[in-house]
Tab-separated table of C-alpha atoms in Angstrom:
chain	number	residue	atom	x	y	z
A	29	UNK	CA	40.641	155.747	-72.842
A	30	UNK	CA	36.970	156.334	-72.005
A	31	UNK	CA	36.523	159.231	-69.617
A	32	UNK	CA	33.749	159.743	-67.104
A	33	UNK	CA	32.401	162.669	-69.168
A	34	UNK	CA	32.330	160.568	-72.344
A	35	UNK	CA	30.466	157.740	-70.631
A	36	UNK	CA	27.965	159.989	-68.886
A	37	UNK	CA	26.990	161.367	-72.277
A	38	UNK	CA	26.114	157.859	-73.450
A	39	UNK	CA	23.356	157.262	-70.888
A	40	UNK	CA	20.293	156.215	-72.863
A	41	UNK	CA	22.326	154.566	-75.631
A	42	UNK	CA	20.510	151.415	-76.670
A	43	UNK	CA	20.031	148.842	-79.387
A	44	UNK	CA	18.089	145.661	-80.017
A	45	UNK	CA	19.631	142.349	-81.012
A	46	UNK	CA	19.131	141.631	-84.697
A	47	UNK	CA	18.791	137.893	-84.064
A	48	UNK	CA	17.070	135.855	-81.376
A	49	UNK	CA	18.580	133.471	-78.869
A	50	UNK	CA	16.771	130.146	-78.973
A	51	UNK	CA	16.680	128.487	-75.563
A	52	UNK	CA	17.721	124.860	-75.985
A	53	UNK	CA	16.656	121.855	-73.922
A	54	UNK	CA	20.223	120.650	-73.413
A	55	UNK	CA	21.500	124.181	-72.731
A	56	UNK	CA	19.057	124.423	-69.834
A	57	UNK	CA	20.431	121.161	-68.437
A	58	UNK	CA	24.032	122.308	-68.923
A	59	UNK	CA	23.344	125.574	-67.140
A	60	UNK	CA	21.419	123.881	-64.320
A	61	UNK	CA	24.368	121.536	-63.777
A	62	UNK	CA	26.824	124.460	-63.835
A	63	UNK	CA	24.918	126.259	-61.049
A	64	UNK	CA	24.195	122.978	-59.191
A	65	UNK	CA	20.427	123.428	-59.480
A	66	UNK	CA	18.802	120.018	-59.620
A	67	UNK	CA	15.138	120.929	-59.396
A	68	UNK	CA	13.383	118.343	-61.635
A	69	UNK	CA	11.701	121.040	-63.764
A	70	UNK	CA	15.132	121.909	-65.201
A	71	UNK	CA	15.808	118.270	-66.110
A	72	UNK	CA	12.578	116.396	-66.899
A	73	UNK	CA	9.719	117.421	-69.168
A	74	UNK	CA	7.294	115.507	-66.954
A	75	UNK	CA	8.276	117.620	-63.929
A	76	UNK	CA	8.018	120.836	-65.961
A	77	UNK	CA	4.607	119.651	-67.146
A	78	UNK	CA	3.430	119.310	-63.558
A	79	UNK	CA	4.207	123.017	-63.153
A	80	UNK	CA	2.165	123.787	-66.278
A	81	UNK	CA	4.890	124.104	-68.911
A	82	UNK	CA	5.433	122.275	-72.179
A	83	UNK	CA	9.230	122.150	-71.959
A	84	UNK	CA	12.106	122.295	-69.506
A	85	UNK	CA	12.133	125.448	-67.393
A	86	UNK	CA	15.361	127.458	-67.269
A	87	UNK	CA	16.857	128.391	-63.867
A	88	UNK	CA	16.142	131.948	-62.725
A	89	UNK	CA	19.537	133.362	-63.734
A	90	UNK	CA	19.721	131.627	-67.142
A	91	UNK	CA	19.078	134.915	-68.959
A	92	UNK	CA	22.563	136.077	-67.915
A	93	UNK	CA	23.862	133.926	-70.794
A	94	UNK	CA	21.642	135.780	-73.247
A	95	UNK	CA	22.601	139.140	-71.750
A	96	UNK	CA	26.317	138.417	-72.045
A	97	UNK	CA	26.003	137.740	-75.767
A	98	UNK	CA	23.798	140.768	-76.340
A	99	UNK	CA	26.000	143.133	-74.305
A	100	UNK	CA	29.172	142.213	-76.139
A	101	UNK	CA	28.436	144.842	-78.767
A	102	UNK	CA	28.244	147.518	-76.082
A	103	UNK	CA	31.437	146.627	-74.224
A	104	UNK	CA	33.567	145.822	-77.256
A	105	UNK	CA	32.693	148.962	-79.228
A	106	UNK	CA	31.019	151.806	-77.353
A	107	UNK	CA	32.746	151.108	-74.009
A	108	UNK	CA	35.935	149.622	-75.422
A	109	UNK	CA	38.221	151.897	-73.387
A	110	UNK	CA	38.017	149.739	-70.272
A	111	UNK	CA	40.630	147.045	-69.714
A	112	UNK	CA	38.716	145.152	-67.026
A	113	UNK	CA	34.998	144.988	-66.222
A	114	UNK	CA	34.029	143.959	-62.669
A	115	UNK	CA	30.452	142.940	-61.904
A	116	UNK	CA	29.114	144.559	-58.700
A	117	UNK	CA	25.295	144.389	-58.680
A	118	UNK	CA	22.659	142.296	-60.442
A	119	UNK	CA	18.851	142.342	-60.392
A	120	UNK	CA	16.464	140.015	-62.230
A	121	UNK	CA	12.765	140.855	-62.620
A	122	UNK	CA	10.746	137.798	-63.685
A	123	UNK	CA	7.483	138.131	-65.604
A	124	UNK	CA	7.279	134.804	-67.430
A	125	UNK	CA	9.360	131.638	-66.955
A	126	UNK	CA	11.885	130.951	-69.719
A	127	UNK	CA	11.070	127.570	-71.251
A	128	UNK	CA	12.927	125.424	-73.800
A	129	UNK	CA	12.074	126.630	-77.290
A	130	UNK	CA	11.695	130.295	-76.319
A	131	UNK	CA	13.210	132.712	-78.818
A	132	UNK	CA	14.531	135.659	-76.859
A	133	UNK	CA	15.344	139.037	-78.334
A	134	UNK	CA	17.165	141.535	-76.167
A	135	UNK	CA	17.124	145.290	-75.860
A	136	UNK	CA	20.349	146.624	-74.376
A	137	UNK	CA	20.443	150.054	-72.766
A	138	UNK	CA	23.070	151.937	-70.785
A	139	UNK	CA	20.698	153.273	-68.137
A	140	UNK	CA	22.966	154.899	-65.553
A	141	UNK	CA	26.526	156.082	-64.966
A	142	UNK	CA	27.968	157.310	-61.705
A	143	UNK	CA	31.417	157.695	-60.219
A	144	UNK	CA	32.591	156.128	-56.973
A	145	UNK	CA	36.176	156.615	-55.759
A	146	UNK	CA	37.169	157.861	-59.197
A	147	UNK	CA	35.849	154.807	-61.042
A	148	UNK	CA	32.898	154.548	-63.407
A	149	UNK	CA	29.913	152.474	-62.301
A	150	UNK	CA	27.758	151.615	-65.289
A	151	UNK	CA	24.295	150.058	-65.201
A	152	UNK	CA	23.195	148.094	-68.244
A	153	UNK	CA	19.553	147.065	-68.535
A	154	UNK	CA	18.501	144.088	-70.642
A	155	UNK	CA	14.858	143.631	-71.611
A	156	UNK	CA	14.043	140.151	-72.936
A	157	UNK	CA	11.001	139.482	-75.119
A	158	UNK	CA	9.932	136.117	-76.507
A	159	UNK	CA	8.207	135.185	-79.769
A	160	UNK	CA	4.843	136.252	-78.357
A	161	UNK	CA	6.184	139.805	-78.108
A	162	UNK	CA	5.789	139.873	-74.330
A	163	UNK	CA	8.515	140.905	-71.900
A	164	UNK	CA	9.584	137.790	-70.010
A	165	UNK	CA	12.448	139.221	-67.934
A	166	UNK	CA	14.263	142.466	-67.256
A	167	UNK	CA	17.755	142.452	-65.783
A	168	UNK	CA	19.933	145.259	-64.484
A	169	UNK	CA	23.691	144.708	-64.213
A	170	UNK	CA	26.005	147.248	-62.615
A	171	UNK	CA	29.707	146.973	-63.397
A	172	UNK	CA	32.866	148.920	-62.648
A	173	UNK	CA	34.874	149.928	-65.687
A	174	UNK	CA	38.586	149.719	-64.885
A	175	UNK	CA	41.304	151.156	-67.097
A	176	UNK	CA	44.996	150.340	-67.312
A	177	UNK	CA	45.637	153.145	-64.802
A	178	UNK	CA	44.130	150.964	-62.063
A	179	UNK	CA	45.658	147.548	-62.844
A	180	UNK	CA	49.034	146.115	-63.743
A	181	UNK	CA	50.088	147.495	-67.114
A	182	UNK	CA	50.871	144.008	-68.404
A	183	UNK	CA	47.418	142.572	-67.850
A	184	UNK	CA	46.139	143.325	-71.360
A	185	UNK	CA	49.017	141.410	-72.984
A	186	UNK	CA	48.586	138.443	-70.643
A	187	UNK	CA	44.846	138.307	-71.262
A	188	UNK	CA	45.454	138.419	-75.010
A	189	UNK	CA	47.781	135.431	-74.733
A	190	UNK	CA	45.384	133.210	-72.768
A	191	UNK	CA	41.878	134.281	-73.768
A	192	UNK	CA	39.649	131.911	-75.698
A	193	UNK	CA	40.140	132.089	-79.468
A	194	UNK	CA	37.400	133.177	-81.831
A	195	UNK	CA	35.502	135.538	-79.540
A	196	UNK	CA	35.881	138.391	-82.003
A	197	UNK	CA	34.386	136.262	-84.783
A	198	UNK	CA	31.250	135.056	-83.027
A	199	UNK	CA	29.404	138.353	-83.388
A	200	UNK	CA	27.390	140.046	-80.704
A	201	UNK	CA	24.033	139.469	-82.320
A	202	UNK	CA	23.483	143.237	-82.470
A	203	UNK	CA	23.803	145.962	-85.020
A	204	UNK	CA	25.493	148.172	-82.348
A	205	UNK	CA	23.390	151.193	-83.297
A	206	UNK	CA	21.178	153.390	-81.156
A	207	UNK	CA	17.521	153.382	-82.112
A	208	UNK	CA	16.456	156.464	-84.012
A	209	UNK	CA	13.212	158.260	-83.238
A	210	UNK	CA	11.644	156.794	-86.392
A	211	UNK	CA	12.698	153.268	-85.434
A	212	UNK	CA	11.291	153.833	-81.962
A	213	UNK	CA	7.893	154.869	-83.310
A	214	UNK	CA	7.794	151.854	-85.674
A	215	UNK	CA	8.453	149.410	-82.872
A	216	UNK	CA	5.547	147.154	-81.898
A	217	UNK	CA	4.189	147.861	-78.427
A	218	UNK	CA	5.391	145.420	-75.792
A	219	UNK	CA	3.998	144.667	-72.374
A	220	UNK	CA	5.183	142.719	-69.388
A	221	UNK	CA	3.823	139.214	-69.264
A	222	UNK	CA	1.615	138.432	-66.269
A	223	UNK	CA	2.279	134.672	-66.282
A	224	UNK	CA	4.542	134.686	-63.218
A	225	UNK	CA	1.993	136.678	-61.241
A	226	UNK	CA	-1.132	134.776	-62.301
A	227	UNK	CA	-0.109	131.137	-62.862
A	228	UNK	CA	-1.227	128.317	-60.587
A	229	UNK	CA	1.474	127.798	-57.986
A	230	UNK	CA	3.025	124.509	-56.870
A	231	UNK	CA	5.102	125.705	-53.929
A	232	UNK	CA	5.930	123.312	-51.102
A	233	UNK	CA	5.480	126.211	-48.660
A	234	UNK	CA	2.132	127.865	-47.902
A	235	UNK	CA	1.839	131.572	-47.179
A	236	UNK	CA	0.095	130.821	-43.879
A	237	UNK	CA	3.022	128.664	-42.760
A	238	UNK	CA	5.451	131.607	-42.721
A	239	UNK	CA	6.134	134.403	-40.271
A	240	UNK	CA	8.506	137.357	-40.460
A	241	UNK	CA	11.853	136.259	-39.057
A	242	UNK	CA	11.533	132.607	-40.067
A	243	UNK	CA	14.819	131.179	-41.335
A	244	UNK	CA	15.500	128.931	-44.296
A	245	UNK	CA	17.645	125.859	-43.643
A	246	UNK	CA	21.281	126.590	-44.486
A	247	UNK	CA	22.974	124.883	-47.402
A	248	UNK	CA	26.622	124.769	-48.492
A	249	UNK	CA	27.832	124.402	-52.090
A	250	UNK	CA	31.353	123.310	-53.024
A	251	UNK	CA	33.170	124.895	-55.958
A	252	UNK	CA	36.323	123.517	-57.582
A	253	UNK	CA	38.444	124.893	-60.401
A	254	UNK	CA	36.633	122.408	-62.635
A	255	UNK	CA	33.307	124.018	-61.700
A	256	UNK	CA	34.676	127.437	-62.650
A	257	UNK	CA	35.976	126.247	-66.004
A	258	UNK	CA	32.683	124.484	-66.696
A	259	UNK	CA	30.649	127.592	-65.836
A	260	UNK	CA	32.894	129.750	-68.018
A	261	UNK	CA	32.245	127.463	-70.967
A	262	UNK	CA	28.505	127.090	-70.411
A	263	UNK	CA	27.854	130.774	-69.730
A	264	UNK	CA	30.283	132.259	-72.241
A	265	UNK	CA	32.036	134.286	-69.536
A	266	UNK	CA	35.628	133.926	-70.706
A	267	UNK	CA	37.158	136.359	-68.200
A	268	UNK	CA	40.437	134.661	-67.167
A	269	UNK	CA	40.331	135.963	-63.580
A	270	UNK	CA	38.078	132.939	-63.002
A	271	UNK	CA	40.564	130.307	-64.196
A	272	UNK	CA	44.041	131.820	-64.725
A	273	UNK	CA	46.127	132.568	-61.629
A	274	UNK	CA	48.473	135.096	-63.212
A	275	UNK	CA	45.650	137.188	-64.665
A	276	UNK	CA	43.876	137.097	-61.300
A	277	UNK	CA	47.061	138.295	-59.598
A	278	UNK	CA	47.599	141.114	-62.103
A	279	UNK	CA	44.009	142.194	-61.470
A	280	UNK	CA	44.828	142.517	-57.770
A	281	UNK	CA	43.072	139.354	-56.623
A	282	UNK	CA	44.513	136.832	-54.143
A	283	UNK	CA	43.787	133.895	-56.466
A	284	UNK	CA	41.260	132.682	-59.005
A	285	UNK	CA	37.725	133.641	-57.963
A	286	UNK	CA	34.268	132.286	-58.742
A	287	UNK	CA	32.047	134.179	-61.163
A	288	UNK	CA	29.591	136.498	-59.460
A	289	UNK	CA	26.786	135.086	-61.616
A	290	UNK	CA	27.783	131.559	-60.632
A	291	UNK	CA	27.321	132.412	-56.956
A	292	UNK	CA	24.003	134.107	-57.764
A	293	UNK	CA	22.942	130.976	-59.644
A	294	UNK	CA	23.730	128.886	-56.571
A	295	UNK	CA	21.614	131.269	-54.500
A	296	UNK	CA	18.650	130.978	-56.857
A	297	UNK	CA	18.818	127.202	-56.605
A	298	UNK	CA	19.026	127.430	-52.809
A	299	UNK	CA	15.728	129.354	-52.764
A	300	UNK	CA	13.892	127.265	-55.378
A	301	UNK	CA	14.907	124.012	-53.692
A	302	UNK	CA	13.269	125.225	-50.463
A	303	UNK	CA	10.320	126.782	-52.291
A	304	UNK	CA	9.603	123.739	-54.480
A	305	UNK	CA	8.530	125.843	-57.480
A	306	UNK	CA	11.332	127.703	-59.291
A	307	UNK	CA	8.775	129.690	-61.290
A	308	UNK	CA	7.385	131.351	-58.138
A	309	UNK	CA	10.339	133.776	-57.937
A	310	UNK	CA	9.381	137.310	-59.000
A	311	UNK	CA	12.581	139.224	-58.327
A	312	UNK	CA	16.135	138.375	-57.341
A	313	UNK	CA	18.891	140.868	-56.699
A	314	UNK	CA	22.297	140.921	-55.036
A	315	UNK	CA	25.237	143.218	-54.473
A	316	UNK	CA	28.409	141.278	-55.237
A	317	UNK	CA	30.514	142.784	-52.483
A	318	UNK	CA	33.172	140.108	-52.050
A	319	UNK	CA	34.428	137.011	-53.822
A	320	UNK	CA	34.819	133.281	-53.420
A	321	UNK	CA	38.442	132.228	-53.774
A	322	UNK	CA	38.894	128.790	-55.339
A	323	UNK	CA	42.379	127.386	-54.867
A	324	UNK	CA	43.926	124.839	-57.189
A	325	UNK	CA	44.346	122.208	-54.473
A	326	UNK	CA	41.048	122.546	-52.597
A	327	UNK	CA	37.413	123.412	-53.152
A	328	UNK	CA	35.906	126.724	-52.174
A	329	UNK	CA	32.686	126.650	-50.192
A	330	UNK	CA	29.667	128.967	-50.295
A	331	UNK	CA	27.157	128.751	-47.450
A	332	UNK	CA	23.670	130.151	-48.008
A	333	UNK	CA	21.103	131.091	-45.419
A	334	UNK	CA	17.912	133.106	-45.601
A	335	UNK	CA	15.341	134.896	-43.471
A	336	UNK	CA	11.780	136.050	-44.159
A	337	UNK	CA	11.981	139.850	-44.154
A	338	UNK	CA	8.371	140.719	-44.958
A	339	UNK	CA	5.023	139.198	-45.943
A	340	UNK	CA	2.210	140.746	-47.996
A	341	UNK	CA	-1.160	139.059	-47.324
A	342	UNK	CA	-2.855	140.883	-50.200
A	343	UNK	CA	-0.533	139.502	-52.873
A	344	UNK	CA	0.557	136.418	-50.889
A	345	UNK	CA	4.168	137.317	-51.524
A	346	UNK	CA	7.237	137.270	-49.309
A	347	UNK	CA	10.629	138.930	-49.385
A	348	UNK	CA	13.605	136.827	-48.338
A	349	UNK	CA	16.957	138.265	-47.296
A	350	UNK	CA	19.778	135.988	-48.438
A	351	UNK	CA	23.205	135.684	-46.866
A	352	UNK	CA	26.068	134.007	-48.719
A	353	UNK	CA	29.410	133.395	-47.014
A	354	UNK	CA	32.719	132.030	-48.225
A	355	UNK	CA	35.633	131.424	-45.861
A	356	UNK	CA	33.721	133.357	-43.229
A	357	UNK	CA	33.265	136.449	-45.429
A	358	UNK	CA	29.947	137.684	-46.756
A	359	UNK	CA	30.160	137.612	-50.538
A	360	UNK	CA	26.805	139.355	-51.040
A	361	UNK	CA	26.000	142.768	-49.703
A	362	UNK	CA	22.246	143.273	-49.685
A	363	UNK	CA	20.613	140.287	-51.425
A	364	UNK	CA	16.864	139.729	-51.581
A	365	UNK	CA	14.355	137.703	-53.503
A	366	UNK	CA	10.598	138.196	-53.812
A	367	UNK	CA	8.464	135.062	-54.101
A	368	UNK	CA	4.784	134.099	-54.507
A	369	UNK	CA	3.162	131.467	-52.317
A	370	UNK	CA	-0.079	129.532	-52.628
């Protein structure tokens, strides 16, 4: 079993994927459907072209797919002592929209470890660069590592009996080695792209039209078990707590729950639908403090609302506080997104 001392000593461990992830046109559409984001730029080249791009634009949280593949080497080898991983916080920093045809390489780093109530909280940072060598996104995911001491002792056997076949043969796309000092010095210099901060905007909202305290119109999304299964397949998140009732129960959950990244994807679409330009989002972060239960016989609902928290006239940017509720419970703790406006 991995101990807190062992994990703390691994802070700074990192590697780079030895292969790129090529962003496909149809994968963008599949992901957009899975997170119910129907902005035309995710579906039609003509609409993406109107925003200034030569291919379909991926939704804001699309890189979570790439991160999951890249991080597999970390969680299946270096951090293999955990029986269950629970996602608690996620932040996306956007520097350049991800467009069909992009070839993304990922640097994975364990950037922080802390203990809360006797459990390890681990932050993994993914830095995504495209074929131009520029950084297009940086994401920070914080998870709780749970061992067999904290869950039903039979959960590992049940998961083994129901989990998708072939996961161990797909490869993580990494060499699972830390970079040496020599490798670090040989690495080409990278810089954050400025596209997201300098491109011509096509937002439906003008900066002058907003005031602190203004509220976004609420919107409710429905999630069924079919939506959860579809998202699991599209994203590669095969965790059975999202589709298998017994595993969810053994993990201490009341029923099957929606993926945290699925609810974040819904939230990103909620903002971009109001904004009119999905590429005007600069940062998006949320604390996943509760869950959306999806029963077998009825859909689960997630209601989103938002409020303008602050405005910066110099940069013409705004910060929005998002609220997401399911069955009357807030499923996000603090959730904010930073946007640019024309």
